[in-house]
């Protein structure tokens, strides 16, 4: 950035923005000055920080009215990952990453997709979710090598088990999300308020939380919906991208078996067919007696069953997962029936039989 005091530098940026008449001029100024301006949010001088905020407010108005303006996303991602950056700077930097990434050409989005995953490490959960929301739609457009190879893989996840788990958990929720689902929080608050006024004895059961989709918790549904909910067509593309990602063996095969089973029950034929074909191609490789696979299938089939233990008692209502839909259960049952391990897994085997009998009754 130019020499002089911080306040003088910010004034000059303001003047440059005021003289920018074309989109190209504005984009050049933003590309050059946005990252260093964000860094000045760490200034110890309140006047400088206030001036930065004024500049960003002005900048936001101009960016939002010009959807073709490109932001320096690559530079911002590097700055976001700087371990020396204070949280105030990273909190604002990710705002412009979220604003700029969807504007990039698809090819550039694919190029930066691995960086989004790297940037998640050690960040607060809301920011990880935001980065995940940028990444998932990109997976549909990714190109993978014909043969699986660690060196050729665009996502180098072999030594990032925490990131893999974060990604798989989010992907599973995306696959469970029904098309057109709307999370009506305002309506639930009204219901909660009226029910609490009418009766105090029901306050434990009626927590005022909207009904989540089958297999999900309120919290999981809220994470997937995010700030900008996907349209049914966009969600379908996201699900296809996830199946494609699994097919390209970007994550350990056994970790993603449940994802394919869930996707094979999808109401959209394109997703269900792609997942079913991939599942069939891996049948000989999948060990259906693997406890990890069986436990995961029982978990989604049954949901979070209240247990008379300390752990069961502390599960918050917004984190409680419901059982999956009948459509998904019908895909899970055949795999459990072929598994000796499933028959020996107690108490899930008894709980499943009980739930199954209640369903048919």
XYZ file of C-alpha atoms in Angstrom:
361
model
C 0.000 0.000 0.000
C 1.083 3.607 -0.516
C 3.371 5.386 1.990
C 2.139 7.829 4.635
C 0.050 7.459 7.765
C -2.743 4.869 7.808
C -5.386 7.597 7.744
C -3.741 9.291 4.749
C -3.509 6.005 2.880
C -7.191 5.266 3.491
C -8.149 8.777 2.308
C -6.272 8.177 -0.940
C -8.107 4.867 -1.444
C -11.397 6.712 -0.899
C -10.403 9.235 -3.583
C -9.426 6.497 -6.019
C -12.765 4.755 -5.502
C -14.576 8.033 -6.081
C -12.791 8.518 -9.415
C -13.409 4.947 -10.626
C -16.022 5.268 -13.371
C -15.851 1.874 -15.091
C -16.130 -1.641 -13.663
C -12.582 -2.339 -14.819
C -11.186 0.644 -12.910
C -13.133 -0.294 -9.785
C -11.983 -3.913 -10.014
C -8.328 -2.882 -10.332
C -8.588 -0.691 -7.229
C -10.323 -3.431 -5.235
C -7.778 -6.065 -6.293
C -4.898 -3.851 -5.241
C -6.210 -2.276 -2.045
C -8.846 -4.551 -0.450
C -6.430 -7.046 1.232
C -4.153 -4.363 2.794
C -7.175 -2.274 3.837
C -8.578 -5.287 5.721
C -5.245 -5.715 7.511
C -5.618 -2.191 8.932
C -8.546 -3.485 11.019
C -5.837 -4.708 13.404
C -4.683 -1.121 13.988
C -4.495 0.025 17.611
C -5.883 3.430 16.576
C -9.649 3.620 16.828
C -9.766 6.383 14.200
C -8.057 4.134 11.636
C -10.418 1.239 12.329
C -13.409 3.567 12.019
C -12.101 4.866 8.688
C -11.651 1.295 7.415
C -15.256 0.476 8.343
C -16.519 3.559 6.481
C -14.508 2.562 3.424
C -15.820 -1.029 3.541
C -19.440 0.157 3.800
C -18.915 2.313 0.712
C -17.155 -0.559 -1.058
C -19.919 -3.059 -0.245
C -22.565 -0.857 -1.848
C -20.586 -0.607 -5.064
C -19.659 -4.307 -5.177
C -23.204 -5.548 -4.565
C -24.590 -3.374 -7.350
C -21.981 -4.743 -9.794
C -22.147 -8.564 -9.805
C -19.472 -8.862 -12.506
C -16.763 -7.208 -10.394
C -14.115 -9.775 -9.412
C -12.545 -9.755 -5.952
C -8.961 -10.890 -5.169
C -10.180 -14.187 -3.670
C -6.848 -15.990 -3.979
C -4.991 -13.253 -2.070
C -7.777 -13.064 0.502
C -7.582 -16.832 1.129
C -3.836 -16.554 1.755
C -4.470 -13.681 4.151
C -7.286 -15.619 5.857
C -4.924 -18.525 6.571
C -2.170 -16.341 8.045
C -1.687 -17.634 11.618
C -0.512 -14.169 12.683
C -3.764 -12.505 11.565
C -6.051 -11.340 14.389
C -9.614 -12.689 14.480
C -11.071 -9.258 13.626
C -9.182 -9.332 10.314
C -10.052 -12.951 9.470
C -13.721 -12.373 10.327
C -13.923 -9.603 7.732
C -11.670 -11.359 5.224
C -13.999 -14.358 4.988
C -16.910 -12.021 4.229
C -15.160 -10.980 1.018
C -14.111 -14.565 0.242
C -17.807 -15.536 0.462
C -18.748 -12.572 -1.696
C -16.044 -13.099 -4.309
C -15.735 -16.877 -4.743
C -19.131 -17.451 -6.452
C -18.307 -14.647 -8.912
C -15.177 -16.411 -10.139
C -15.223 -18.404 -13.399
C -15.942 -22.090 -12.752
C -12.383 -23.045 -13.749
C -10.925 -20.690 -11.131
C -13.364 -21.973 -8.499
C -12.143 -25.522 -9.186
C -8.536 -24.363 -8.949
C -9.136 -22.780 -5.540
C -11.371 -25.572 -4.165
C -8.462 -27.415 -2.442
C -7.443 -24.125 -0.796
C -10.935 -23.799 0.689
C -10.428 -27.151 2.414
C -6.991 -26.153 3.694
C -8.386 -22.853 4.957
C -10.915 -24.675 7.186
C -8.290 -26.091 9.513
C -8.489 -24.613 12.992
C -11.225 -22.107 12.138
C -14.492 -21.546 14.068
C -17.343 -23.851 13.014
C -19.522 -21.108 11.420
C -16.609 -20.124 9.185
C -15.904 -23.773 8.308
C -19.563 -24.126 7.323
C -19.317 -21.023 5.123
C -16.266 -22.423 3.335
C -18.035 -25.769 2.955
C -20.972 -23.955 1.361
C -18.612 -22.501 -1.230
C -16.861 -25.826 -1.848
C -19.781 -28.270 -2.247
C -21.309 -26.704 -5.421
C -17.833 -26.667 -7.016
C -17.441 -30.463 -6.713
C -19.877 -30.998 -9.595
C -17.453 -29.198 -11.943
C -14.221 -30.747 -10.661
C -12.128 -32.896 -12.987
C -10.329 -35.868 -11.447
C -7.513 -38.041 -12.821
C -8.622 -41.237 -14.560
C -6.606 -43.357 -12.131
C -6.580 -42.720 -8.409
C -3.215 -41.316 -7.367
C -2.212 -39.314 -4.306
C 0.168 -37.153 -6.326
C -2.430 -36.429 -9.027
C -5.343 -35.893 -6.626
C -6.575 -32.272 -6.495
C -7.494 -32.748 -2.824
C -4.596 -33.993 -0.736
C -6.582 -35.303 2.216
C -4.510 -38.331 3.200
C -2.884 -36.493 6.120
C -5.909 -34.394 7.132
C -8.235 -36.755 9.057
C -10.028 -33.915 10.890
C -10.788 -32.102 7.642
C -11.980 -35.364 6.049
C -14.382 -35.942 8.947
C -15.706 -32.380 8.748
C -16.262 -32.786 5.030
C -17.934 -36.204 5.287
C -20.284 -35.040 8.049
C -21.373 -32.009 6.042
C -21.745 -34.061 2.859
C -23.978 -36.584 4.618
C -26.298 -33.808 5.726
C -26.403 -32.383 2.197
C -27.418 -35.829 0.885
C -30.141 -36.094 3.560
C -31.548 -32.649 2.795
C -34.877 -32.908 0.915
C -35.548 -30.674 -2.091
C -37.492 -27.507 -1.336
C -37.215 -27.764 2.451
C -37.774 -24.430 4.229
C -36.602 -23.810 7.787
C -39.291 -21.581 9.302
C -37.700 -20.308 12.504
C -40.007 -17.320 12.978
C -43.118 -19.513 12.945
C -41.598 -21.875 15.506
C -40.773 -18.992 17.850
C -44.402 -17.854 17.716
C -45.608 -21.386 18.467
C -43.101 -21.684 21.310
C -44.193 -18.377 22.809
C -47.905 -19.206 22.680
C -47.431 -22.725 24.064
C -45.267 -21.471 26.950
C -47.923 -18.901 27.855
C -50.680 -21.508 27.721
C -48.960 -24.205 29.769
C -45.725 -24.450 31.672
C -45.934 -28.252 31.994
C -45.268 -28.760 28.267
C -42.135 -26.623 28.154
C -39.835 -29.638 28.249
C -41.307 -31.308 25.154
C -42.275 -28.276 23.080
C -38.913 -26.531 22.710
C -40.055 -24.306 19.844
C -37.567 -25.863 17.433
C -38.761 -26.340 13.826
C -39.228 -29.926 12.671
C -36.005 -30.916 10.868
C -35.940 -33.191 7.811
C -35.781 -36.955 8.510
C -32.311 -38.063 9.583
C -31.268 -34.542 10.520
C -31.250 -32.274 13.543
C -32.384 -28.660 13.545
C -28.730 -27.633 13.830
C -27.686 -29.816 10.870
C -30.499 -28.459 8.703
C -29.560 -24.887 9.569
C -25.915 -25.567 8.651
C -26.798 -26.961 5.236
C -29.263 -24.176 4.422
C -26.748 -21.490 5.364
C -27.119 -17.821 4.389
C -28.129 -18.511 0.786
C -30.284 -21.648 0.465
C -29.728 -23.727 -2.662
C -32.580 -24.129 -5.132
C -33.748 -27.733 -5.755
C -31.744 -27.753 -8.997
C -28.606 -26.477 -7.246
C -29.055 -29.033 -4.446
C -29.327 -31.807 -7.045
C -26.047 -30.644 -8.580
C -24.435 -30.555 -5.137
C -25.503 -34.143 -4.469
C -24.212 -35.279 -7.858
C -20.919 -33.514 -7.105
C -20.621 -35.396 -3.810
C -21.214 -38.757 -5.516
C -18.643 -37.808 -8.155
C -16.170 -36.838 -5.404
C -16.636 -40.239 -3.694
C -16.381 -42.065 -7.004
C -13.013 -40.364 -7.617
C -11.791 -41.850 -4.303
C -10.919 -38.485 -2.786
C -11.794 -39.903 0.659
C -11.320 -43.454 2.031
C -13.908 -45.736 0.405
C -15.139 -47.294 3.638
C -15.772 -43.850 5.135
C -18.200 -42.997 2.333
C -20.274 -46.220 2.067
C -23.156 -44.713 4.060
C -23.126 -41.643 1.813
C -23.685 -43.824 -1.247
C -26.491 -45.764 0.460
C -28.236 -42.499 1.381
C -27.718 -41.029 -2.097
C -29.092 -44.193 -3.758
C -32.456 -43.448 -2.091
C -32.631 -39.881 -3.458
C -35.898 -38.731 -4.986
C -34.061 -37.385 -8.041
C -33.232 -40.142 -10.502
C -29.906 -38.624 -11.572
C -28.533 -38.771 -8.005
C -30.027 -42.159 -7.107
C -28.755 -43.803 -10.322
C -25.215 -42.410 -9.992
C -24.958 -43.538 -6.359
C -26.493 -46.957 -7.043
C -24.045 -47.644 -9.877
C -21.089 -46.645 -7.714
C -22.357 -48.772 -4.819
C -22.740 -51.820 -7.071
C -19.255 -51.339 -8.503
C -17.819 -51.454 -4.966
C -19.906 -54.349 -3.614
C -17.002 -56.800 -3.716
C -14.752 -54.337 -1.849
C -17.158 -53.429 0.934
C -17.006 -55.481 4.110
C -20.596 -55.454 5.364
C -19.368 -56.947 8.653
C -17.223 -53.899 9.362
C -18.500 -52.487 12.710
C -17.799 -48.894 11.625
C -20.073 -49.223 8.580
C -22.829 -51.064 10.462
C -22.812 -48.645 13.399
C -23.184 -45.679 11.049
C -26.148 -47.290 9.293
C -27.846 -48.067 12.603
C -27.167 -44.499 13.736
C -28.991 -42.863 10.823
C -31.735 -45.525 10.770
C -32.625 -45.050 14.449
C -31.673 -41.422 14.978
C -30.770 -40.263 18.482
C -32.736 -42.527 20.803
C -33.010 -41.007 24.299
C -30.987 -43.104 26.729
C -31.205 -43.088 30.507
C -27.594 -42.038 30.868
C -25.812 -38.786 31.637
C -24.679 -38.543 28.014
C -28.197 -39.055 26.666
C -29.625 -36.487 29.062
C -27.303 -33.660 27.988
C -28.122 -33.911 24.268
C -29.625 -30.553 23.354
C -32.954 -30.651 21.438
C -31.468 -28.752 18.481
C -28.746 -31.419 18.138
C -31.085 -34.429 18.331
C -31.311 -36.297 15.043
C -34.558 -37.875 13.902
C -34.627 -41.309 12.218
C -34.298 -41.253 8.431
C -37.316 -41.488 6.127
C -38.916 -44.795 5.125
C -37.422 -44.374 1.662
C -33.890 -44.354 3.124
C -34.667 -47.177 5.576
C -35.717 -49.412 2.678
C -32.240 -48.911 1.191
C -30.450 -49.579 4.498
C -32.318 -52.763 5.532
C -31.041 -55.064 2.709
C -27.435 -54.232 3.643
C -28.071 -54.906 7.324
C -29.772 -58.227 6.512
C -26.658 -59.506 4.743
C -24.435 -58.597 7.707
C -23.615 -60.936 10.571
C -22.194 -57.963 12.456
C -25.565 -56.172 12.217
C -27.313 -59.113 13.881
C -24.779 -59.071 16.733
C -24.799 -55.318 17.362
C -26.659 -54.795 20.626
C -28.811 -52.884 21.531
C -29.206 -51.340 18.057
C -30.485 -54.644 16.585
C -33.321 -54.832 19.154
C -34.110 -51.129 18.795
C -34.346 -51.499 15.027
C -36.698 -54.500 15.263
C -38.842 -52.571 17.743
C -38.963 -49.516 15.478
C -39.699 -51.693 12.451
C -42.588 -53.477 14.202
C -44.062 -50.188 15.400
C -43.867 -48.847 11.861
C -45.805 -51.773 10.379
C -48.343 -51.791 13.199
